[in-house]
Coordinates of C-alpha atoms in Angstrom, one line a residue:
Chain A
X144 CA 0.0 0.0 0.0
X145 CA 1.6 3.3 -1.0
X146 CA 1.5 6.7 0.7
X147 CA -1.2 8.3 -1.5
X148 CA -3.5 5.3 -1.0
X149 CA -2.9 5.4 2.8
X150 CA -3.6 9.1 2.8
X151 CA -6.8 8.5 0.8
X152 CA -7.9 5.8 3.2
X153 CA -7.1 7.9 6.2
X154 CA -9.0 10.8 4.7
X155 CA -12.1 8.6 4.1
X156 CA -11.9 7.3 7.6
X157 CA -11.9 10.8 9.0
X158 CA -14.6 12.3 6.8
X159 CA -17.1 9.5 7.6
X160 CA -17.1 10.8 11.2
X161 CA -16.8 14.5 10.6
X162 CA -18.0 15.8 14.0
X163 CA -15.9 13.4 15.9
X164 CA -12.8 14.1 13.8
X165 CA -13.3 17.8 14.2
X166 CA -13.6 17.6 18.0
X167 CA -10.5 15.5 18.3
X168 CA -8.7 17.9 16.0
X169 CA -9.9 20.8 18.1
X170 CA -8.0 19.4 21.1
X171 CA -4.7 19.4 19.2
X172 CA -5.6 22.8 17.6
X173 CA -6.1 24.5 21.0
X174 CA -3.0 22.9 22.4
X175 CA -0.8 24.0 19.5
X176 CA -2.4 27.5 19.4
X177 CA -1.8 27.9 23.1
X178 CA 1.9 26.9 22.7
X179 CA 2.4 29.2 19.7
X180 CA 0.6 32.1 21.3
X181 CA 2.4 31.8 24.6
X182 CA 5.9 31.6 23.0
X183 CA 5.0 34.5 20.8
X184 CA 3.8 36.6 23.7
X185 CA 6.7 35.6 25.9
X186 CA 9.4 36.5 23.3
X187 CA 7.5 39.6 22.1
X188 CA 7.1 41.0 25.6
X189 CA 10.6 40.2 26.6
X190 CA 12.1 42.0 23.6
X191 CA 9.8 44.9 24.2
X192 CA 10.9 45.2 27.8
X193 CA 14.6 44.8 26.8
X194 CA 14.2 47.5 24.1
X195 CA 12.7 49.8 26.7
X196 CA 15.6 49.3 29.1
X197 CA 18.1 49.7 26.3
X198 CA 16.3 52.9 25.4
X199 CA 17.5 54.4 28.6
X200 CA 21.0 54.0 27.3
X201 CA 23.4 51.2 27.6
X202 CA 26.1 53.5 29.0
X203 CA 24.3 54.3 32.2
X204 CA 25.4 53.4 35.7
X205 CA 23.0 53.8 38.6
X206 CA 24.3 54.4 42.1
X207 CA 21.8 53.7 44.9
X208 CA 22.1 53.6 48.7
X209 CA 22.1 50.2 50.5
X210 CA 19.8 49.1 53.2
X211 CA 18.9 51.4 56.0
X212 CA 20.4 49.9 59.2
X213 CA 18.0 49.9 62.1
X214 CA 20.5 49.2 64.8
X215 CA 22.3 46.0 65.9
X216 CA 20.4 42.8 65.2
X217 CA 17.4 44.8 64.0
X218 CA 15.5 44.0 60.8
X219 CA 17.1 45.7 57.9
X220 CA 15.0 47.6 55.4
X221 CA 14.6 47.4 51.7
X222 CA 17.4 48.0 49.3
X223 CA 17.7 51.6 48.3
X224 CA 16.1 53.0 51.5
X225 CA 19.3 54.0 53.1
X226 CA 20.4 57.5 53.6
X227 CA 24.1 56.9 53.0
X228 CA 24.2 58.6 49.6
X229 CA 24.7 62.3 49.7
X230 CA 25.2 65.3 47.3
X231 CA 28.9 65.3 48.5
X232 CA 29.3 61.7 47.2
X233 CA 27.8 62.9 43.9
X234 CA 30.2 65.8 43.6
X235 CA 33.2 63.6 44.6
X236 CA 32.3 61.0 41.9
X237 CA 32.0 63.8 39.3
X238 CA 35.4 65.2 40.2
X239 CA 37.4 62.1 40.9
X240 CA 36.1 59.3 38.6
X241 CA 37.1 59.2 35.0
X242 CA 34.9 58.6 31.9
X243 CA 31.8 60.4 33.2
X244 CA 30.1 62.6 30.7
X245 CA 27.1 63.6 32.8
X246 CA 25.4 62.7 36.0
X247 CA 22.0 63.2 37.5
X248 CA 21.6 63.0 41.3
X249 CA 18.0 62.4 42.3
X250 CA 15.7 62.2 45.3
X251 CA 12.2 61.0 44.8
X252 CA 9.2 60.2 46.9
X253 CA 5.4 60.1 46.9
X254 CA 3.4 63.2 47.8
X255 CA 0.0 64.7 47.7
X256 CA -0.6 67.2 44.9
X257 CA -3.5 69.7 44.9
X258 CA -4.7 71.9 42.1
X259 CA -8.1 73.7 42.8
X260 CA -10.5 70.8 43.6
X261 CA -8.2 68.1 42.2
X262 CA -6.1 66.1 44.7
X263 CA -3.8 63.3 43.5
X264 CA -1.0 61.3 45.0
X265 CA 2.0 61.1 42.6
X266 CA 5.7 60.6 42.4
X267 CA 7.9 63.7 43.0
X268 CA 11.4 63.7 41.7
X269 CA 14.0 66.2 42.7
X270 CA 16.4 66.5 39.8
X271 CA 19.0 68.8 38.3
X272 CA 19.4 70.3 34.8
X273 CA 21.2 67.2 33.6
X274 CA 18.2 65.0 34.0
X275 CA 16.8 65.6 30.5
X276 CA 19.9 64.4 28.7
X277 CA 20.9 61.6 31.1
X278 CA 17.4 60.0 30.9
X279 CA 16.8 61.0 27.2
X280 CA 13.5 62.4 28.5
X281 CA 12.8 65.9 27.4
X282 CA 10.5 68.8 28.1
X283 CA 7.8 69.3 25.4
X284 CA 6.2 72.6 26.3
X285 CA 7.7 75.5 28.5
X286 CA 11.1 75.2 30.2
X287 CA 13.0 72.7 32.2
X288 CA 14.7 73.9 35.5
X289 CA 18.2 75.3 35.1
X290 CA 21.1 75.7 37.5
X291 CA 19.7 79.0 38.8
X292 CA 16.5 77.3 40.1
X293 CA 18.6 74.7 41.6
X294 CA 20.8 77.2 43.5
X295 CA 18.0 79.2 44.9
X296 CA 15.7 76.2 45.5
X297 CA 13.0 77.7 43.5
X298 CA 9.4 76.4 43.8
X299 CA 8.9 75.4 40.2
X300 CA 7.6 72.1 38.7
X301 CA 7.7 70.3 35.4
X302 CA 4.8 67.9 34.9
X303 CA 4.5 64.5 33.3
X304 CA 1.7 64.0 30.8
X305 CA -0.4 61.9 33.1
X306 CA -0.2 64.4 35.9
X307 CA -1.3 67.1 33.4
X308 CA -4.4 65.1 32.5
X309 CA -5.2 64.2 36.1
X310 CA -4.9 67.7 37.4
X311 CA -5.7 70.0 34.5
X312 CA -7.7 67.9 32.0
X313 CA -7.7 70.0 28.8
X314 CA -6.6 73.3 30.5
X315 CA -3.2 74.8 29.9
X316 CA -1.1 74.2 33.1
X317 CA 1.9 76.4 32.3
X318 CA 2.0 79.2 34.8
X319 CA -0.5 77.7 37.1
X320 CA 0.2 77.2 40.8
X321 CA -0.1 73.7 42.3
X322 CA 0.4 72.7 45.9
X323 CA 2.8 69.8 46.6
X324 CA 2.6 68.9 50.3
X325 CA 0.9 72.3 50.7
X326 CA 3.9 74.1 49.3
X327 CA 2.9 76.2 46.2
X328 CA 4.8 75.4 43.1
X329 CA 4.6 77.2 39.7
X330 CA 4.3 75.0 36.7
X331 CA 7.0 75.9 34.1
X332 CA 6.9 73.0 31.7
X333 CA 5.4 69.7 30.5
X334 CA 7.5 66.6 29.7
X335 CA 7.1 64.6 26.6
X336 CA 5.1 61.3 26.8
X337 CA 7.4 58.3 27.4
X338 CA 5.3 55.5 28.9
X339 CA 7.2 52.7 30.3
X340 CA 6.7 49.5 32.2
X341 CA 9.0 50.2 35.2
X342 CA 7.3 53.0 37.0
X343 CA 5.4 55.2 34.6
X344 CA 7.6 58.2 33.9
X345 CA 4.6 60.1 32.7
X346 CA 3.1 60.0 36.2
X347 CA 5.8 62.2 37.8
X348 CA 6.4 65.8 38.8
X349 CA 9.9 67.0 38.5
X350 CA 11.2 69.8 40.8
X351 CA 14.7 71.1 41.5
X352 CA 16.7 68.7 43.7
X353 CA 17.5 71.3 46.3
X354 CA 13.8 72.3 46.6
X355 CA 12.8 68.6 47.0
X356 CA 15.5 68.1 49.7
X357 CA 14.8 71.2 51.7
X358 CA 11.1 72.0 51.2
X359 CA 9.4 68.7 50.5
X360 CA 11.2 65.8 52.0
X361 CA 13.4 67.5 54.6
X362 CA 16.4 65.3 53.7
X363 CA 19.9 65.8 52.6
X364 CA 20.5 62.4 51.1
X365 CA 19.9 61.1 47.5
X366 CA 17.9 58.2 46.3
X367 CA 19.9 57.6 43.2
X368 CA 22.7 59.0 41.1
X369 CA 22.4 58.3 37.4
X370 CA 25.9 58.4 35.8
X371 CA 26.3 58.6 32.1
X372 CA 29.6 57.1 31.0
X373 CA 31.3 58.4 27.8
X374 CA 31.1 55.0 26.1
X375 CA 29.8 51.5 26.8
X376 CA 33.3 50.1 26.8
X377 CA 34.2 52.5 29.6
X378 CA 31.3 51.3 31.9
X379 CA 33.2 48.5 33.8
X380 CA 36.1 50.8 34.5
X381 CA 33.9 53.7 35.8
X382 CA 31.9 51.2 37.8
X383 CA 34.9 50.0 39.7
X384 CA 36.2 53.5 40.2
X385 CA 32.9 54.7 41.7
X386 CA 32.8 51.6 43.9
X387 CA 36.3 52.1 45.4
X388 CA 35.8 55.8 45.8
X389 CA 32.5 55.3 47.7
X390 CA 34.0 52.5 49.8
X391 CA 36.8 54.9 51.0
X392 CA 34.4 57.8 51.5
X393 CA 32.0 55.7 53.6
X394 CA 34.9 54.1 55.5
X395 CA 33.9 50.6 54.5
X396 CA 36.7 48.1 54.4
X397 CA 34.8 44.9 53.6
X398 CA 33.1 45.2 50.2
X399 CA 30.4 42.8 51.2
X400 CA 29.3 45.3 53.9
X401 CA 29.0 48.3 51.6
X402 CA 26.1 50.6 52.1
X403 CA 25.5 51.4 48.4
X404 CA 25.1 49.7 45.1
X405 CA 26.3 50.4 41.6
X406 CA 24.4 48.7 38.8
X407 CA 24.5 49.0 35.1
X408 CA 21.8 48.8 32.4
X409 CA 23.4 45.5 31.4
X410 CA 22.8 44.1 34.9
X411 CA 19.2 45.1 34.9
X412 CA 18.7 43.8 31.3
X413 CA 20.2 40.4 32.4
X414 CA 17.8 40.2 35.4
X415 CA 14.8 41.2 33.3
X416 CA 15.5 38.8 30.5
X417 CA 16.0 36.0 33.0
X418 CA 12.6 36.7 34.5
X419 CA 10.9 37.0 31.1
X420 CA 12.7 33.8 30.0
X421 CA 11.4 31.9 33.0
X422 CA 7.9 33.3 32.4
X423 CA 8.0 32.2 28.7
X424 CA 9.0 28.7 29.7
X425 CA 6.3 28.6 32.4
X426 CA 3.6 29.8 30.0
X427 CA 4.8 27.5 27.2
X428 CA 4.8 24.6 29.7
X429 CA 1.3 25.2 30.8
X430 CA 0.3 25.4 27.1
X431 CA 2.1 22.1 26.4
X432 CA 0.0 20.4 29.0
X433 CA -3.1 21.2 26.9
X434 CA -1.3 19.7 23.9
X435 CA -0.8 16.6 25.9
X436 CA -4.5 16.5 26.8
X437 CA -5.2 16.9 23.1
X438 CA -2.9 13.9 22.3
X439 CA -4.8 11.7 24.8
X440 CA -8.0 12.8 23.1
X441 CA -6.6 11.5 19.8
X442 CA -5.6 8.2 21.4
X443 CA -9.0 7.8 22.9
X444 CA -10.8 8.4 19.7
X445 CA -8.5 6.2 17.8
X446 CA -9.3 3.3 20.2
X447 CA -13.0 3.9 19.7
X448 CA -12.4 3.9 16.0
X449 CA -10.5 0.7 16.1
X450 CA -13.2 -1.0 18.1
X451 CA -15.9 0.4 15.9
X452 CA -14.2 -0.8 12.7
X453 CA -13.2 -4.2 13.9
X454 CA -15.2 -5.9 11.1
X455 CA -13.6 -3.6 8.5
X456 CA -10.2 -4.5 9.8
X457 CA -11.1 -8.2 9.7
X458 CA -12.3 -7.8 6.1
X459 CA -9.2 -5.9 5.0
X460 CA -7.1 -8.7 6.5
X461 CA -9.2 -11.4 4.8
X462 CA -8.7 -9.8 1.4
X463 CA -4.9 -9.7 1.9
X464 CA -3.9 -6.7 4.0
X465 CA -0.8 -7.3 6.1
X466 CA -0.7 -6.3 9.7
X467 CA 1.6 -3.4 8.8
X468 CA -0.9 -2.2 6.2
X469 CA -3.5 -1.9 9.0
X470 CA -1.0 -0.3 11.4
X471 CA -0.1 2.2 8.8
X472 CA -3.7 3.0 8.0
X473 CA -4.6 3.9 11.5
X474 CA -1.3 5.6 12.2
X475 CA -1.9 7.7 9.1
X476 CA -5.3 8.7 10.4
X477 CA -4.0 10.0 13.7
X478 CA -1.1 11.8 12.1
X479 CA -3.4 13.5 9.5
X480 CA -5.7 14.4 12.3
X481 CA -3.0 15.9 14.5
X482 CA -1.2 17.6 11.6
X483 CA -4.4 19.4 10.4
X484 CA -5.0 20.3 14.1
X485 CA -1.4 21.6 14.2
X486 CA -1.7 23.7 11.1
X487 CA -5.0 25.2 12.2
X488 CA -3.6 25.7 15.7
X489 CA -0.5 27.4 14.3
X490 CA -2.7 29.9 12.4
X491 CA -5.0 30.5 15.5
X492 CA -2.0 30.9 17.8
X493 CA -0.3 33.3 15.4
X494 CA -3.5 35.4 15.3
X495 CA -3.8 35.3 19.1
X496 CA -0.1 36.3 19.4
X497 CA -0.6 39.2 17.0
X498 CA -3.8 40.4 18.7
X499 CA -2.2 40.4 22.2
X500 CA 0.9 42.1 20.8
X501 CA -1.3 44.8 19.4
X502 CA -3.0 45.2 22.8
X503 CA 0.3 45.2 24.7
X504 CA 2.0 47.5 22.2
X505 CA 4.9 45.4 21.1
X506 CA 5.9 43.8 17.8
X507 CA 4.4 40.4 17.3
X508 CA 7.1 37.7 17.1
X509 CA 6.1 34.4 15.4
X510 CA 9.4 32.7 14.8
X511 CA 9.9 30.0 12.2
X512 CA 11.3 27.8 15.0
X513 CA 8.2 27.9 17.1
X514 CA 6.1 27.2 14.0
X515 CA 8.2 24.2 13.1
X516 CA 8.3 23.1 16.7
X517 CA 4.5 23.2 16.9
X518 CA 4.0 21.2 13.7
X519 CA 6.7 18.7 14.5
X520 CA 5.3 18.3 18.0
X521 CA 1.8 17.7 16.7
X522 CA 2.9 15.1 14.2
X523 CA 4.9 13.5 17.0
X524 CA 1.8 13.4 19.2
X525 CA -0.1 11.9 16.3
X526 CA 2.4 9.1 16.0
X527 CA 3.0 8.7 19.8
X528 CA -0.7 8.5 20.7
X529 CA -1.6 6.7 17.4
X530 CA 0.8 3.8 17.7
X531 CA -1.0 1.9 20.5
X532 CA -4.5 1.9 18.9
X533 CA -2.9 1.2 15.5
X534 CA -0.9 -1.8 16.8
X535 CA -4.0 -3.1 18.5
X536 CA -5.8 -2.9 15.1
X537 CA -3.0 -4.6 13.2
X538 CA -2.9 -7.5 15.7
X539 CA -6.6 -8.3 15.5
X540 CA -7.3 -11.9 14.5
X541 CA -9.2 -11.7 11.1
X542 CA -11.6 -14.5 12.0
X543 CA -12.7 -13.0 15.3
X544 CA -12.7 -9.5 13.8
X545 CA -15.1 -10.6 11.0
X546 CA -17.4 -12.2 13.6
X547 CA -17.4 -9.1 15.8
X548 CA -20.8 -7.5 16.3
Chain B
X263 CA -8.8 -19.3 -15.9
X264 CA -9.5 -20.5 -19.4
X265 CA -6.8 -23.1 -19.5
X266 CA -7.8 -26.6 -18.5
X267 CA -6.2 -27.9 -15.3
X268 CA -9.2 -29.8 -14.1
X269 CA -7.3 -32.8 -13.1
X270 CA -4.9 -30.9 -10.8
X271 CA -5.6 -31.1 -7.0
X272 CA -5.6 -27.5 -5.8
X273 CA -6.7 -28.0 -2.2
X274 CA -5.5 -31.0 -0.2
X275 CA -5.8 -31.4 3.6
X276 CA -4.3 -34.4 5.4
X277 CA -5.4 -35.3 8.9
X278 CA -6.2 -31.7 9.6
X279 CA -6.8 -31.0 13.3
X280 CA -7.8 -27.7 14.9
X281 CA -8.1 -27.3 18.7
X282 CA -9.3 -24.2 20.5
X283 CA -8.5 -23.4 24.2
X284 CA -6.2 -25.1 26.7
X285 CA -6.6 -27.8 29.3
X286 CA -10.1 -28.4 30.5
X287 CA -11.5 -25.7 28.1
X288 CA -9.9 -27.5 25.2
X289 CA -12.2 -28.1 22.3
X290 CA -11.4 -30.0 19.1
X291 CA -13.3 -28.2 16.3
X292 CA -11.7 -30.5 13.7
X293 CA -10.7 -34.0 14.7
X294 CA -9.2 -35.3 11.5
X295 CA -10.2 -34.1 8.1
X296 CA -8.6 -35.2 4.9
X297 CA -10.1 -33.9 1.7
X298 CA -8.8 -33.2 -1.8
X299 CA -10.4 -30.7 -4.1
X300 CA -9.4 -30.5 -7.8
X301 CA -9.1 -27.4 -9.9
X302 CA -12.5 -26.4 -11.2
X303 CA -14.7 -28.2 -8.7
X304 CA -17.8 -26.7 -7.1
X305 CA -18.0 -28.2 -3.6
X306 CA -20.7 -27.6 -1.0
X307 CA -19.9 -28.2 2.6
X308 CA -22.8 -29.0 4.9
X309 CA -23.3 -30.0 8.4
X310 CA -25.0 -29.0 11.7
X311 CA -23.7 -26.1 13.7
X312 CA -20.6 -27.1 15.6
X313 CA -19.6 -29.7 13.0
X314 CA -16.5 -27.7 12.1
X315 CA -17.6 -26.2 8.7
X316 CA -16.5 -22.7 9.5
X317 CA -13.2 -23.9 11.1
X318 CA -12.5 -25.9 7.9
X319 CA -13.3 -22.9 5.8
X320 CA -11.0 -20.6 7.8
X321 CA -8.2 -23.1 7.4
X322 CA -8.8 -23.5 3.7
X323 CA -9.0 -19.7 3.4
X324 CA -5.6 -19.3 5.1
X325 CA -7.2 -17.2 7.8
X326 CA -6.1 -19.6 10.4
X327 CA -3.4 -22.3 10.8
X328 CA -4.1 -25.9 11.9
X329 CA -3.1 -27.4 15.2
X330 CA -1.7 -30.4 13.4
X331 CA -2.0 -32.0 10.0
X332 CA -1.0 -30.7 6.6
X333 CA -2.7 -28.3 4.2
X334 CA -1.4 -27.7 0.7
X335 CA -2.8 -25.0 -1.5
X336 CA -1.8 -25.0 -5.1
X337 CA 1.2 -27.2 -4.2
X338 CA 2.4 -25.0 -1.4
X339 CA 2.4 -26.1 2.3
X340 CA 0.2 -23.6 4.0
X341 CA 0.5 -24.9 7.6
X342 CA 4.1 -23.5 7.9
X343 CA 3.5 -20.1 6.4
X344 CA 4.0 -16.9 8.3
X345 CA 1.1 -14.4 8.8
X346 CA 2.4 -12.2 6.0
X347 CA 2.7 -15.2 3.6
X348 CA -0.8 -16.2 4.5
X349 CA -2.0 -12.6 3.8
X350 CA -0.3 -12.8 0.3
X351 CA -2.0 -16.1 -0.4
X352 CA -5.4 -14.6 0.6
X353 CA -4.7 -11.7 -1.7
X354 CA -3.5 -13.6 -4.8
X355 CA -5.3 -17.0 -4.7
X356 CA -8.5 -16.7 -2.8
X357 CA -11.7 -14.6 -3.0
X358 CA -14.0 -14.5 0.0
X359 CA -17.8 -14.1 0.0
X360 CA -19.4 -13.8 3.4
X361 CA -23.0 -14.3 4.7
X362 CA -23.2 -10.7 6.0
X363 CA -21.6 -9.2 2.7
X364 CA -19.1 -7.2 4.8
X365 CA -19.1 -4.2 2.5
X366 CA -17.5 -1.0 3.8
X367 CA -20.3 1.4 4.9
X368 CA -20.6 4.8 3.3
X369 CA -18.4 3.6 0.5
X370 CA -19.5 3.2 -3.1
X371 CA -19.9 -0.2 -4.8
X372 CA -17.0 0.7 -7.1
X373 CA -14.7 1.7 -4.1
X374 CA -15.7 -1.5 -2.3
X375 CA -14.7 -3.6 -5.3
X376 CA -11.4 -1.7 -5.7
X377 CA -10.4 -1.9 -2.0
X378 CA -8.4 -5.2 -2.1
X379 CA -6.4 -3.9 -5.0
X380 CA -4.5 -1.6 -2.6
X381 CA -3.1 -4.7 -0.8
X382 CA -2.2 -6.7 -4.0
X383 CA 1.2 -7.1 -5.4
X384 CA 0.1 -7.2 -9.0
X385 CA -0.9 -3.7 -10.2
X386 CA -3.5 -3.3 -12.9
X387 CA -3.2 -0.6 -15.6
X388 CA -6.7 0.5 -15.5
X389 CA -8.0 -0.6 -12.1
X390 CA -11.2 1.5 -12.4
X391 CA -12.3 0.1 -15.7
X392 CA -11.4 -3.5 -14.5
X393 CA -13.6 -3.1 -11.5
X394 CA -16.5 -1.5 -13.4
X395 CA -16.3 -4.5 -15.7
X396 CA -16.6 -6.8 -12.8
X397 CA -19.6 -5.0 -11.5
X398 CA -21.2 -5.2 -14.9
X399 CA -20.5 -8.9 -15.1
X400 CA -22.5 -9.4 -11.9
X401 CA -25.4 -7.3 -13.3
X402 CA -24.7 -4.1 -11.4
X403 CA -23.9 -1.8 -14.3
X404 CA -26.4 0.7 -12.9
X405 CA -25.2 0.5 -9.4
X406 CA -21.5 1.4 -9.8
X407 CA -21.7 4.6 -7.7
X408 CA -24.3 3.4 -5.2
X409 CA -23.7 3.1 -1.5
X410 CA -24.3 -0.2 0.4
X411 CA -27.3 1.2 2.2
X412 CA -29.0 2.1 -1.1
X413 CA -28.8 -1.5 -2.3
X414 CA -30.8 -4.6 -1.7
X415 CA -29.2 -7.6 0.0
X416 CA -28.9 -9.5 -3.3
X417 CA -27.2 -6.5 -4.9
X418 CA -24.8 -6.1 -1.9
X419 CA -23.9 -9.7 -2.2
X420 CA -23.2 -9.3 -5.9
X421 CA -20.9 -6.3 -5.1
X422 CA -19.1 -8.7 -2.6
X423 CA -18.7 -11.3 -5.3
X424 CA -17.2 -8.7 -7.7
X425 CA -14.8 -7.7 -4.8
X426 CA -13.9 -11.3 -4.3
X427 CA -13.0 -11.5 -8.0
X428 CA -10.9 -8.3 -8.2
X429 CA -7.5 -10.1 -7.9
X430 CA -8.7 -12.8 -10.3
X431 CA -8.3 -15.6 -7.7
X432 CA -8.5 -19.3 -8.7
X433 CA -10.5 -20.2 -5.6
X434 CA -13.7 -18.7 -4.4
X435 CA -14.7 -19.4 -0.8
X436 CA -18.3 -18.6 0.3
X437 CA -19.6 -18.9 3.9
X438 CA -23.3 -19.2 3.6
X439 CA -23.5 -16.7 0.8
X440 CA -27.3 -16.9 0.5
X441 CA -27.9 -17.2 4.3
X442 CA -29.1 -13.6 4.6
X443 CA -31.0 -13.5 1.3
X444 CA -34.5 -14.4 0.1
X445 CA -34.7 -17.4 -2.2
X446 CA -35.0 -15.4 -5.4
X447 CA -31.8 -13.4 -4.7
X448 CA -30.2 -16.6 -3.5
X449 CA -30.9 -18.2 -6.9
X450 CA -29.4 -15.2 -8.6
X451 CA -26.3 -15.5 -6.5
X452 CA -26.0 -19.2 -7.2
X453 CA -26.5 -18.5 -10.9
X454 CA -23.4 -16.3 -10.8
X455 CA -21.5 -19.0 -8.9
X456 CA -22.4 -21.6 -11.5
X457 CA -21.2 -19.3 -14.3
X458 CA -18.0 -18.6 -12.5
X459 CA -17.5 -22.3 -11.9
X460 CA -18.1 -23.0 -15.6
X461 CA -15.4 -20.4 -16.4
X462 CA -13.0 -22.7 -14.4
X463 CA -12.9 -21.2 -10.9
X464 CA -12.8 -23.6 -8.0
X465 CA -15.7 -22.9 -5.5
X466 CA -16.0 -24.1 -2.0
X467 CA -19.2 -23.0 -0.3
X468 CA -20.8 -23.6 3.2
X469 CA -24.5 -23.8 3.2
X470 CA -27.4 -25.0 5.5
X471 CA -29.9 -25.4 2.7
X472 CA -30.1 -28.5 0.6
X473 CA -31.5 -26.7 -2.5
X474 CA -28.5 -24.3 -2.5
X475 CA -26.2 -27.3 -2.1
X476 CA -27.8 -28.9 -5.2
X477 CA -26.0 -26.2 -7.3
X478 CA -22.6 -27.8 -6.4
X479 CA -21.1 -30.8 -8.2
X480 CA -20.0 -32.4 -4.9
X481 CA -21.4 -32.3 -1.4
X482 CA -19.3 -32.9 1.7
X483 CA -21.1 -33.5 5.0
X484 CA -19.2 -32.8 8.2
X485 CA -20.2 -34.0 11.7
X486 CA -18.4 -33.6 15.0
X487 CA -15.2 -32.4 13.3
X488 CA -15.0 -35.4 10.8
X489 CA -16.1 -36.0 7.3
X490 CA -19.4 -37.9 7.4
X491 CA -19.9 -38.2 3.7
X492 CA -18.3 -37.0 0.6
X493 CA -20.2 -37.6 -2.6
X494 CA -20.7 -36.3 -6.1
X495 CA -24.0 -34.5 -6.5
X496 CA -25.8 -36.6 -9.2
X497 CA -28.7 -34.2 -9.1
X498 CA -26.7 -31.3 -10.3
X499 CA -28.7 -28.4 -11.7
X500 CA -32.0 -30.2 -11.2
X501 CA -33.2 -27.0 -9.4
X502 CA -31.2 -24.6 -11.6
X503 CA -32.7 -21.6 -13.2
X504 CA -36.4 -22.3 -13.6

């Protein structure tokens, strides 16, 4: 029996039970669609997030304070809550460390903001004039704060797009007076829209750093220092220079006990891609389980089919079919079934992946690999779950099979 | 099948024994059967149920192997053949006709007749035309595309006969071919059998009914797994087409 004949026989066997074949196929189709969609979403989201982090600049170092100590044996607080990082540290880094093009010392916190009858809680960042270039995040209307505002501690504010919408709606905010922690601030500018998945930068109010320290948070420390290095190649060198400078300034001899952290974009990128990688595997794994369930569905229906067609099998054997002809016929049926399911599932999964990518705002990724994987896997499932029923069919005794009612 | 080989023995069984089951449940369906059937004979096998007719037929048809004894078909020892060799013999040498027709459901008469071709070694140049010719020869020229459930029992059995002939076998084995038919359809089927026998085909047929057995040239009676009588049918065609 040749391949085209086997295919024809398999096709005939499947169309005589259209609904049953379709439902069986649906199991595989959903399984494959789930796997393809999940892998697509996983890789799409991960490259989206990576691109966003990279958009911040690959030559950026971020210096943050360590844990705040609460006395001997006490519980330590979260990373970055310490008060060990000061403006003096920032100035020292700027003067003594090589390879720095710009740096942006920052202090941020949550605060209540009031404008007329609107009252919102948002993130306030005290920044200097270098913030715009270091973060590649620019003012769209009006002005950004300059060195003069910083020196005098002026009560001026630049608003993120979300804050504008929340506080002013359609009205023009430039020149308006808002109250942050009951301190009146004059709005001098509006930032461009940036979005972002790690803390929405559009939901921020920027004020001069000195103003934030003295008038809003009553603190002289910094939450972070963003250091822009002249080139990516220079990053490790600058990183170690900053580390040793701060160790000596903070009188720490054991590097493991240091009260600050220096991390690069590459570090963050690594961590994030590890997390998204694990998520992709997790989602794909859950989807693969549904593929397995679909395979069991195929096996089940093939067993029913073999029982139902016992007489046909007996007849085919009586007229000269070898055991392997019967084996091949039933194996072909399950493979055709799962392959059709695989192709339809691939299409459905790709559509699902594209739809979710559009919703999430990233570029859909349907790799050739995941397509081939899905098809190969579904054919494999057809063979794996088809072999047992097909063997059972091929081993039927023709006499008993012909007598079967 | 036109050449005359009427003297040649095509089926020969020697002390054929078939047991089923083991130990206490053991049952001897055939105790010792020795028969010889020559090329071109038309033999009816009769006997009460449990006499071993079907068992004998399964052995002759190479669907089963004997517990002991010898069986030679067209000069080849069948008792030692493997399953695949038996399948090839069934494909090339033997055509089966069953009581229940055993047509594939939802499959046209033509497709049913063509089905065994896919397992045969010999390939025909125009399989479709050959099969249509077979259907015409059994009087089903108008039924080529019909499905089994659209046909009468007699018509279905004629499709089954055409299917049995598709690989041009020398031997036709029929297990109560008229058992599910009314007597008029039964006579039609037996008419076809007589014609096929005249063309030189060897026919072995199980039947319950004496008037069907009368079509055969030789009647073998089985009882309790042994041959009770084996006689030529002097009366042949006494009840033929009336």
